[in-house]
Amino acid sequence: MSRAKVFVTRQLPQDILDRLAQHCEIDVWDDFLPPPPDVIQQKIGDLDGILCLLTDQIDSTVIDNAPKLRVISNMAVGYDNIDVTYATEKGIPVGNTPGVLTETSADFAFALLMSVARRIPEAQQYVRDDQWKTWHPTVLSGQDIYGATLGVVGFGRIGQAVARRARGFNMNILVNTRSDNDIIDELGAERVELDELLQRSDYVSLHVPLTDATHHLISHNELKLMKSTAILINTARGGVVDSQALYDALTTNEILAAGLDVTDPEPISIDDPLLTLNNCVVVPHIASASVATRRKMAEMAVDNIIAGLMGGTLPTCVNPRVYK
Ligand code: GLV
């Protein structure tokens, strides 16, 4: 019997690939940049499994061209790059990598919040530009974090982990979520509607997945509700924020500053006006990027592929309905 074929859309640690190769024939995309869509389209017809990243679009056209596909494994917790509804219709399980990146991503959301609040990127540039001539009472003054109010939009694993960190800084925590959650009480947080959260928060941190319902969740009207001293942190998905509205809000002092780990599109164009603003810190989608966590994500993505090929239930499956 011929071996199952799996396409891995980026180089992963060799020992993890070796483990996968014990179960199937693997084809690993070696470039630093993602495989172009036509490469995925051309390969998919022959594949039993695909281990992809959030940069790879696995849409209905790709799935329609994949008569043998038995598993799609995304090395990410988010899966808005995959048409999961269509995969479910076709009976294809889709795996993701939840849990292992929660604390690392929450560390990063908090790090970004702190660097924007205390203007660390600007301060580093100031030193490198040889502007540091003396200690000065007002230069590079930022916003306090301790005791301020943090609004957490979306209260899944990462939102909760960010809120736990905020407790350590003695912050007041507001939460906007649709689901009931005991942890809100345990953290002494308050559950409020989005408008109220935006009006009362000094920091707003976004932790919702990108769906039709959350696309441009933060746009002109929402930014207008925020305090003129407020800071917006987005480590969720770029599409959750309307970038033009954000640019307008940052340039008209509607809000004070923003920190973006994610943009729409990704990568952000080097000509994007957001990159001209001192009050907007943009980093390249690295919230989960610790050496240890990225390794765990690769392990999990491989576990999902192996389970899918063997006809078992994926350990972390986003569409368990396929098994019903
Ligand atoms: C990163 O954004 C992820 O979804 O894992």
Coordinates of N, CA and C in Angstrom, one line a residue, residues 113 116-117 143-144 148-151 197-205 222-233 246 249-250 253-259 279-280:
L113 N 1.6 46.1 25.8 CA 0.8 47.1 26.5 C 1.8 48.0 27.3
V116 N 4.0 50.2 24.9 CA 3.3 51.4 24.4 C 3.1 52.4 25.5
A117 N 2.6 51.9 26.7 CA 2.3 52.9 27.8 C 3.5 53.7 28.2
Q143 N 2.2 56.6 30.4 CA 1.0 56.4 31.2 C 1.3 55.3 32.3
D144 N 0.7 55.5 33.4 CA 0.8 54.4 34.5 C 0.0 53.2 34.1
A148 N -4.6 51.2 36.8 CA -5.4 51.7 35.7 C -6.5 50.6 35.4
T149 N -7.4 51.0 34.5 CA -8.5 50.1 34.1 C -8.2 49.4 32.8
L150 N -8.2 48.1 32.8 CA -7.9 47.3 31.6 C -9.2 46.7 31.1
G151 N -9.6 46.9 29.9 CA -10.7 46.3 29.3 C -10.3 45.1 28.4
L197 N -17.3 49.1 28.3 CA -15.8 48.8 28.4 C -15.0 49.9 27.7
L198 N -15.4 50.2 26.5 CA -14.6 51.2 25.7 C -14.6 52.6 26.4
Q199 N -15.7 52.9 27.0 CA -15.8 54.2 27.7 C -14.9 54.3 28.9
R200 N -14.9 53.2 29.7 CA -14.2 53.2 31.0 C -12.8 52.8 31.0
S201 N -12.3 52.2 29.9 CA -10.9 51.6 30.0 C -9.8 52.5 29.7
D202 N -8.7 52.4 30.4 CA -7.5 53.1 30.0 C -6.7 52.3 29.0
Y203 N -6.9 51.0 29.1 CA -6.2 50.1 28.1 C -7.3 49.1 27.6
V204 N -7.3 48.9 26.3 CA -8.3 47.9 25.7 C -7.5 46.9 25.0
S205 N -7.6 45.6 25.4 CA -6.8 44.5 24.8 C -7.8 43.6 24.1
E222 N -16.6 53.0 17.8 CA -16.0 52.4 19.0 C -14.8 53.2 19.4
L223 N -14.0 53.6 18.5 CA -12.8 54.4 18.9 C -13.2 55.8 19.5
K224 N -14.3 56.3 19.0 CA -14.8 57.6 19.5 C -15.3 57.4 21.0
L225 N -15.7 56.2 21.3 CA -16.2 56.0 22.7 C -15.0 56.0 23.7
M226 N -13.8 55.7 23.2 CA -12.6 55.5 24.1 C -12.1 56.8 24.6
K227 N -11.4 56.7 25.8 CA -10.8 57.9 26.4 C -9.7 58.5 25.5
S228 N -9.5 59.8 25.5 CA -8.4 60.4 24.7 C -7.1 59.9 25.2
T229 N -7.0 59.4 26.4 CA -5.8 58.9 27.0 C -5.7 57.4 26.9
A230 N -6.6 56.7 26.2 CA -6.6 55.3 26.1 C -5.6 54.7 25.1
I231 N -5.3 53.4 25.4 CA -4.3 52.7 24.5 C -5.0 51.4 24.1
L232 N -4.9 51.2 22.8 CA -5.5 50.0 22.2 C -4.4 49.0 21.9
I233 N -4.6 47.7 22.3 CA -3.7 46.7 22.1 C -4.3 45.5 21.3
L246 N -8.5 53.5 12.8 CA -7.5 53.6 13.9 C -6.5 54.7 13.5
A249 N -8.2 57.9 14.4 CA -8.3 58.1 15.8 C -6.9 58.5 16.4
L250 N -5.8 57.9 15.9 CA -4.5 58.2 16.4 C -4.0 59.6 16.0
N253 N -6.1 62.6 18.0 CA -6.1 62.5 19.5 C -7.4 61.9 20.1
E254 N -8.1 61.1 19.3 CA -9.3 60.5 19.8 C -8.8 59.4 20.8
I255 N -7.7 58.7 20.5 CA -7.1 57.8 21.5 C -5.6 58.2 21.6
L256 N -4.9 57.7 22.6 CA -3.5 58.2 22.8 C -2.6 57.4 21.9
A257 N -2.8 56.0 21.9 CA -1.7 55.2 21.2 C -2.3 53.8 21.0
A258 N -1.5 53.0 20.2 CA -1.9 51.7 19.9 C -0.7 50.8 19.8
G259 N -0.9 49.5 20.2 CA 0.2 48.5 20.0 C -0.5 47.4 19.1
N279 N 3.0 57.2 17.9 CA 2.0 56.6 18.9 C 1.4 55.3 18.5
C280 N 2.0 54.6 17.5 CA 1.6 53.3 17.1 C 2.8 52.4 17.0

